[in-house]
Structures are given as structure tokens and as C-alpha cells.
Amino acid sequence: MIEAFDIRTAHIFGDAMFQQARLRYEVFVAKRQLSHPFYDGLEYDQFDTPGAVYVIWRDDQRIVRGLVRLLPTTLPYMLETFWSYLVPDRSLPKSPKVWEVTRVCVDHTVRGRHRRQILPELFSGVQDLGKRIGIESYLCVTRPHLISHILRQGLRQLGPVQEVEGEPEAAFEVDQHDMLPSMYCVKNGPHRPVLHTAIGGSELEAA
């Protein structure tokens, strides 16, 4: 199940806001030993604002096993704030049509088929959401081999690979229509997971 919400609509999705913070703690603090802020087993940062949108993947027991956070570039965002050196030759966007993909993570205890489907289905959900709210392109900072494994076309690397939190990473931009993980769709047919979303006080929608 793919769900998307913000701070105003999180109550519609039960404990999803809590669960995404717990997953982030397990992935970034407990497993990777990164110095991210946390409290009582929950990871958070300065970008968890009313502008942030959370896209989550839940299993049949409604446990959050995967997460993507989206940040509008009209507000402070991570690439602009911490890693602008990754984009040396152009100004960074400030546009309601460009959003940053952040805090991408998958529960490391998930194995087999479910583990292989979480990120592609999350990215599919991100694309669906982007269509609804008018996103034209996405920014992300990641290891090149990870993003290219999911998105096989349309990736634009914005600068050289450099160290970010101990890993060789780079900044990328991808257009809305290229956000769909095409290789996953080829292998699994035309079926895409239903995205349930409520953003900014809107009614719950499914498509």
C-alpha cells in the first residue's frame, strides 16, 4: 500500500507519521550510524516542516517498510542548505514545480520479493503524486548506482561525485515523466500500486 500525507493530514493515516520517523531512525541512525537528530528512537530534522510530504510503503500488517520524503524547493531544502557544492555550475531552483526527494529508505529486515518492490513502487507513487500537484521535476542526492538501478532513463547528473555522509554521492535531476521505474513495470506488467493521498487538508483520494 502506498500512502502520501503531510503534517496537516497525517491523522487520516493513523500512526504513519510516527512509523516513518521510527524507520528513519533504524536506517540512518541505528544501522548507518549517522549523526542525525533523534529522540526516543525517532529520527527527524529541520526539514520536517508543514511543506514536507511523506510517501510511504506499508506491508499487509500496515507496517511502514519504505519511505520517500518530498520537499518543495520554495522552502529551504537539503541540497541547497548542505550540499550546494555538488552543483558547481548552475543556480539551484526555487520553484513550486521542482521538489527534492529526500530520506529515501527501506527497512533492511525485509527480504525477497517485497524488498525488490518497495523502492520502485514508492517512486511510482511519487510520480502519481507529482502529476496531481503539478511537479515538473525532482532533485535528489544519492549514490549514482542506486538511482540508476531504479530509474533507467532521464537522469541528469548536476555535478561530480563527491563525499556526502561518508558515501560517494552526486546531485541529480529527473523530469516528472521519467520518474516511473520503467524496468520494474516491464517485469511486472502494467499494474501499479494504488496511491492513497491527502495533502493540505484535501479529501482522501485514490487513483
mmCIF file of C-alpha atoms in Angstrom:
data_model
loop_
_atom_site.group_PDB
_atom_site.id
_atom_site.type_symbol
_atom_site.label_atom_id
_atom_site.label_comp_id
_atom_site.label_asym_id
_atom_site.label_seq_id
_atom_site.Cartn_x
_atom_site.Cartn_y
_atom_site.Cartn_z
ATOM 1 C CA MET A 1 0.000 0.000 0.000
ATOM 2 C CA ILE A 2 1.316 3.441 -0.968
ATOM 3 C CA GLU A 3 0.147 6.474 1.010
ATOM 4 C CA ALA A 4 1.074 10.160 0.874
ATOM 5 C CA PHE A 5 0.370 12.776 3.507
ATOM 6 C CA ASP A 6 1.696 15.940 5.127
ATOM 7 C CA ILE A 7 1.606 17.229 8.685
ATOM 8 C CA ARG A 8 -1.958 18.511 8.236
ATOM 9 C CA THR A 9 -3.359 15.204 7.011
ATOM 10 C CA ALA A 10 -1.214 12.641 8.848
ATOM 11 C CA HIS A 11 -4.061 11.877 11.270
ATOM 12 C CA ILE A 12 -6.019 10.283 8.406
ATOM 13 C CA PHE A 13 -3.310 7.620 8.117
ATOM 14 C CA GLY A 14 -3.167 6.588 11.763
ATOM 15 C CA ASP A 15 0.370 6.113 13.091
ATOM 16 C CA ALA A 16 2.097 6.709 9.723
ATOM 17 C CA MET A 17 3.927 9.863 10.859
ATOM 18 C CA PHE A 18 5.323 8.055 13.889
ATOM 19 C CA GLN A 19 6.264 4.960 11.875
ATOM 20 C CA GLN A 20 8.154 6.893 9.209
ATOM 21 C CA ALA A 21 10.254 8.609 11.890
ATOM 22 C CA ARG A 22 10.981 5.249 13.507
ATOM 23 C CA LEU A 23 12.047 3.723 10.188
ATOM 24 C CA ARG A 24 14.344 6.678 9.542
ATOM 25 C CA TYR A 25 15.967 6.131 12.939
ATOM 26 C CA GLU A 26 16.539 2.435 12.227
ATOM 27 C CA VAL A 27 18.041 3.093 8.788
ATOM 28 C CA PHE A 28 20.074 6.265 9.276
ATOM 29 C CA VAL A 29 20.977 6.282 12.970
ATOM 30 C CA ALA A 30 20.976 2.670 14.190
ATOM 31 C CA LYS A 31 22.246 0.996 11.001
ATOM 32 C CA ARG A 32 24.344 3.661 9.227
ATOM 33 C CA GLN A 33 25.494 5.385 12.438
ATOM 34 C CA LEU A 34 24.904 8.864 11.001
ATOM 35 C CA SER A 35 24.760 11.856 13.332
ATOM 36 C CA HIS A 36 21.165 12.752 12.525
ATOM 37 C CA PRO A 37 19.000 14.307 15.237
ATOM 38 C CA PHE A 38 16.721 11.847 17.011
ATOM 39 C CA TYR A 39 14.643 11.439 20.127
ATOM 40 C CA ASP A 40 13.451 8.203 21.719
ATOM 41 C CA GLY A 41 14.075 6.113 18.603
ATOM 42 C CA LEU A 42 12.611 8.628 16.149
ATOM 43 C CA GLU A 43 14.711 10.488 13.566
ATOM 44 C CA TYR A 44 13.784 13.994 12.444
ATOM 45 C CA ASP A 45 15.411 17.108 11.031
ATOM 46 C CA GLN A 46 14.813 20.783 10.281
ATOM 47 C CA PHE A 47 13.083 19.951 7.004
ATOM 48 C CA ASP A 48 10.156 18.149 8.618
ATOM 49 C CA THR A 49 8.045 21.250 8.117
ATOM 50 C CA PRO A 50 4.411 21.761 7.063
ATOM 51 C CA GLY A 51 5.713 21.820 3.481
ATOM 52 C CA ALA A 52 7.106 18.275 3.603
ATOM 53 C CA VAL A 53 5.155 15.419 2.015
ATOM 54 C CA TYR A 54 5.734 11.798 3.054
ATOM 55 C CA VAL A 55 5.185 8.887 0.652
ATOM 56 C CA ILE A 56 5.219 5.548 2.465
ATOM 57 C CA TRP A 57 5.027 1.835 1.586
ATOM 58 C CA ARG A 58 3.179 -0.365 4.079
ATOM 59 C CA ASP A 59 3.013 -4.146 4.195
ATOM 60 C CA ASP A 60 -0.090 -6.246 4.819
ATOM 61 C CA GLN A 61 0.266 -5.626 8.562
ATOM 62 C CA ARG A 62 0.274 -1.853 7.892
ATOM 63 C CA ILE A 63 3.893 -1.507 8.992
ATOM 64 C CA VAL A 64 5.863 1.181 7.170
ATOM 65 C CA ARG A 65 8.694 -0.572 5.320
ATOM 66 C CA GLY A 66 9.722 2.186 2.909
ATOM 67 C CA LEU A 67 9.711 5.963 2.734
ATOM 68 C CA VAL A 68 10.334 8.894 0.438
ATOM 69 C CA ARG A 69 10.073 12.462 1.725
ATOM 70 C CA LEU A 70 9.391 15.271 -0.734
ATOM 71 C CA LEU A 71 10.404 18.879 -0.086
ATOM 72 C CA PRO A 72 9.280 21.866 -2.173
ATOM 73 C CA THR A 73 12.230 23.954 -3.339
ATOM 74 C CA THR A 74 10.280 27.107 -2.492
ATOM 75 C CA LEU A 75 11.297 26.351 1.121
ATOM 76 C CA PRO A 76 14.818 25.562 2.394
ATOM 77 C CA TYR A 77 15.825 22.080 1.213
ATOM 78 C CA MET A 78 18.760 19.760 1.793
ATOM 79 C CA LEU A 79 20.738 20.140 -1.441
ATOM 80 C CA GLU A 80 20.524 23.918 -1.178
ATOM 81 C CA THR A 81 21.306 24.031 2.554
ATOM 82 C CA PHE A 82 24.049 21.399 2.948
ATOM 83 C CA TRP A 83 25.344 20.207 -0.414
ATOM 84 C CA SER A 84 25.244 23.090 -2.897
ATOM 85 C CA TYR A 85 28.892 22.252 -3.723
ATOM 86 C CA LEU A 86 27.540 19.241 -5.624
ATOM 87 C CA VAL A 87 26.116 21.626 -8.255
ATOM 88 C CA PRO A 88 29.001 23.978 -9.092
ATOM 89 C CA ASP A 89 27.904 25.330 -12.464
ATOM 90 C CA ARG A 90 24.284 26.420 -12.061
ATOM 91 C CA SER A 91 21.971 28.083 -9.594
ATOM 92 C CA LEU A 92 19.689 25.845 -7.589
ATOM 93 C CA PRO A 93 15.955 26.108 -8.231
ATOM 94 C CA LYS A 94 13.353 27.874 -6.134
ATOM 95 C CA SER A 95 10.156 26.785 -7.826
ATOM 96 C CA PRO A 96 6.802 25.248 -6.843
ATOM 97 C CA LYS A 97 7.258 22.907 -9.821
ATOM 98 C CA VAL A 98 10.604 21.466 -8.608
ATOM 99 C CA TRP A 99 10.691 19.275 -5.488
ATOM 100 C CA GLU A 100 13.522 17.457 -3.731
ATOM 101 C CA VAL A 101 13.401 13.714 -2.982
ATOM 102 C CA THR A 102 14.923 13.029 0.446
ATOM 103 C CA ARG A 103 15.139 10.472 3.262
ATOM 104 C CA VAL A 104 14.697 7.566 0.852
ATOM 105 C CA CYS A 105 14.908 4.384 2.898
ATOM 106 C CA VAL A 106 13.797 0.754 3.063
ATOM 107 C CA ASP A 107 13.507 -1.459 6.123
ATOM 108 C CA HIS A 108 16.667 -3.590 5.995
ATOM 109 C CA THR A 109 14.869 -6.526 7.660
ATOM 110 C CA VAL A 110 12.578 -7.017 4.632
ATOM 111 C CA ARG A 111 13.772 -9.771 2.305
ATOM 112 C CA GLY A 112 12.856 -11.356 -1.021
ATOM 113 C CA ARG A 113 10.148 -10.125 -3.375
ATOM 114 C CA HIS A 114 8.866 -7.405 -1.082
ATOM 115 C CA ARG A 115 12.278 -5.805 -0.723
ATOM 116 C CA ARG A 116 12.682 -5.645 -4.515
ATOM 117 C CA GLN A 117 9.330 -3.983 -4.994
ATOM 118 C CA ILE A 118 9.402 -1.294 -2.291
ATOM 119 C CA LEU A 119 11.547 1.396 -3.949
ATOM 120 C CA PRO A 120 10.106 1.010 -7.457
ATOM 121 C CA GLU A 121 6.579 1.205 -6.076
ATOM 122 C CA LEU A 122 7.478 4.222 -3.943
ATOM 123 C CA PHE A 123 8.891 6.018 -6.975
ATOM 124 C CA SER A 124 5.756 5.114 -8.908
ATOM 125 C CA GLY A 125 3.723 6.669 -6.103
ATOM 126 C CA VAL A 126 5.904 9.778 -6.194
ATOM 127 C CA GLN A 127 5.210 10.135 -9.891
ATOM 128 C CA ASP A 128 1.457 9.769 -9.354
ATOM 129 C CA LEU A 129 1.541 12.389 -6.625
ATOM 130 C CA GLY A 130 3.637 14.718 -8.762
ATOM 131 C CA LYS A 131 1.061 14.594 -11.525
ATOM 132 C CA ARG A 132 -1.657 15.635 -9.100
ATOM 133 C CA ILE A 133 0.149 18.583 -7.540
ATOM 134 C CA GLY A 134 1.954 19.895 -10.614
ATOM 135 C CA ILE A 135 5.560 18.810 -10.048
ATOM 136 C CA GLU A 136 7.625 19.056 -13.235
ATOM 137 C CA SER A 137 10.984 17.721 -11.984
ATOM 138 C CA TYR A 138 12.696 16.269 -8.918
ATOM 139 C CA LEU A 139 16.113 16.782 -7.336
ATOM 140 C CA CYS A 140 17.934 14.137 -5.320
ATOM 141 C CA VAL A 141 21.351 13.457 -3.801
ATOM 142 C CA THR A 142 22.354 9.802 -3.863
ATOM 143 C CA ARG A 143 24.907 7.229 -4.915
ATOM 144 C CA PRO A 144 24.804 7.033 -8.731
ATOM 145 C CA HIS A 145 24.478 3.244 -8.945
ATOM 146 C CA LEU A 146 21.454 3.239 -6.633
ATOM 147 C CA ILE A 147 19.352 5.761 -8.541
ATOM 148 C CA SER A 148 20.342 4.419 -11.967
ATOM 149 C CA HIS A 149 19.281 0.927 -10.879
ATOM 150 C CA ILE A 150 15.708 2.167 -10.337
ATOM 151 C CA LEU A 151 15.404 4.907 -12.960
ATOM 152 C CA ARG A 152 16.997 3.781 -16.213
ATOM 153 C CA GLN A 153 16.319 6.922 -18.263
ATOM 154 C CA GLY A 154 16.067 10.684 -17.919
ATOM 155 C CA LEU A 155 18.593 11.139 -15.101
ATOM 156 C CA ARG A 156 20.673 14.314 -15.351
ATOM 157 C CA GLN A 157 23.744 14.412 -13.124
ATOM 158 C CA LEU A 158 24.269 18.010 -11.988
ATOM 159 C CA GLY A 159 27.898 17.805 -10.879
ATOM 160 C CA PRO A 160 30.751 15.487 -9.924
ATOM 161 C CA VAL A 161 30.551 12.657 -7.424
ATOM 162 C CA GLN A 162 31.770 13.806 -4.000
ATOM 163 C CA GLU A 163 31.586 12.532 -0.447
ATOM 164 C CA VAL A 164 28.285 13.026 1.368
ATOM 165 C CA GLU A 165 27.888 11.461 4.813
ATOM 166 C CA GLY A 166 30.739 9.065 4.094
ATOM 167 C CA GLU A 167 29.427 7.874 0.715
ATOM 168 C CA PRO A 168 30.286 8.844 -2.893
ATOM 169 C CA GLU A 169 27.179 10.716 -3.994
ATOM 170 C CA ALA A 170 26.056 13.217 -6.618
ATOM 171 C CA ALA A 171 23.114 15.523 -7.285
ATOM 172 C CA PHE A 172 20.600 14.520 -9.956
ATOM 173 C CA GLU A 173 17.512 15.957 -11.584
ATOM 174 C CA VAL A 174 14.800 13.888 -13.240
ATOM 175 C CA ASP A 175 11.692 15.073 -15.052
ATOM 176 C CA GLN A 176 8.226 14.062 -13.939
ATOM 177 C CA HIS A 177 7.587 11.697 -16.872
ATOM 178 C CA ASP A 178 10.887 9.865 -16.241
ATOM 179 C CA MET A 179 10.180 9.221 -12.565
ATOM 180 C CA LEU A 180 8.403 5.947 -13.343
ATOM 181 C CA PRO A 181 10.696 2.929 -12.747
ATOM 182 C CA SER A 182 10.259 1.544 -16.253
ATOM 183 C CA MET A 183 12.264 -1.672 -15.837
ATOM 184 C CA TYR A 184 10.109 -2.670 -12.868
ATOM 185 C CA CYS A 185 6.983 -2.046 -14.926
ATOM 186 C CA VAL A 186 8.333 -4.160 -17.778
ATOM 187 C CA LYS A 187 8.988 -7.069 -15.433
ATOM 188 C CA ASN A 188 5.726 -6.791 -13.509
ATOM 189 C CA GLY A 189 3.260 -5.700 -16.170
ATOM 190 C CA PRO A 190 1.064 -2.607 -16.337
ATOM 191 C CA HIS A 191 -0.261 -2.939 -12.782
ATOM 192 C CA ARG A 192 0.802 -0.111 -10.498
ATOM 193 C CA PRO A 193 0.073 0.191 -6.777
ATOM 194 C CA VAL A 194 -2.821 2.427 -5.796
ATOM 195 C CA LEU A 195 -1.741 5.710 -4.220
ATOM 196 C CA HIS A 196 -3.918 6.897 -1.355
ATOM 197 C CA THR A 197 -3.242 10.532 -0.577
ATOM 198 C CA ALA A 198 -4.498 13.508 1.340
ATOM 199 C CA ILE A 199 -2.396 16.649 1.057
ATOM 200 C CA GLY A 200 -3.027 20.067 2.551
ATOM 201 C CA GLY A 201 -6.369 19.261 4.063
ATOM 202 C CA SER A 202 -7.806 17.746 0.883
ATOM 203 C CA GLU A 203 -10.135 14.773 0.929
ATOM 204 C CA LEU A 204 -8.622 11.305 0.701
ATOM 205 C CA GLU A 205 -8.042 10.332 -2.920
ATOM 206 C CA ALA A 206 -7.112 7.093 -4.628
ATOM 207 C CA ALA A 207 -6.069 6.522 -8.219
#
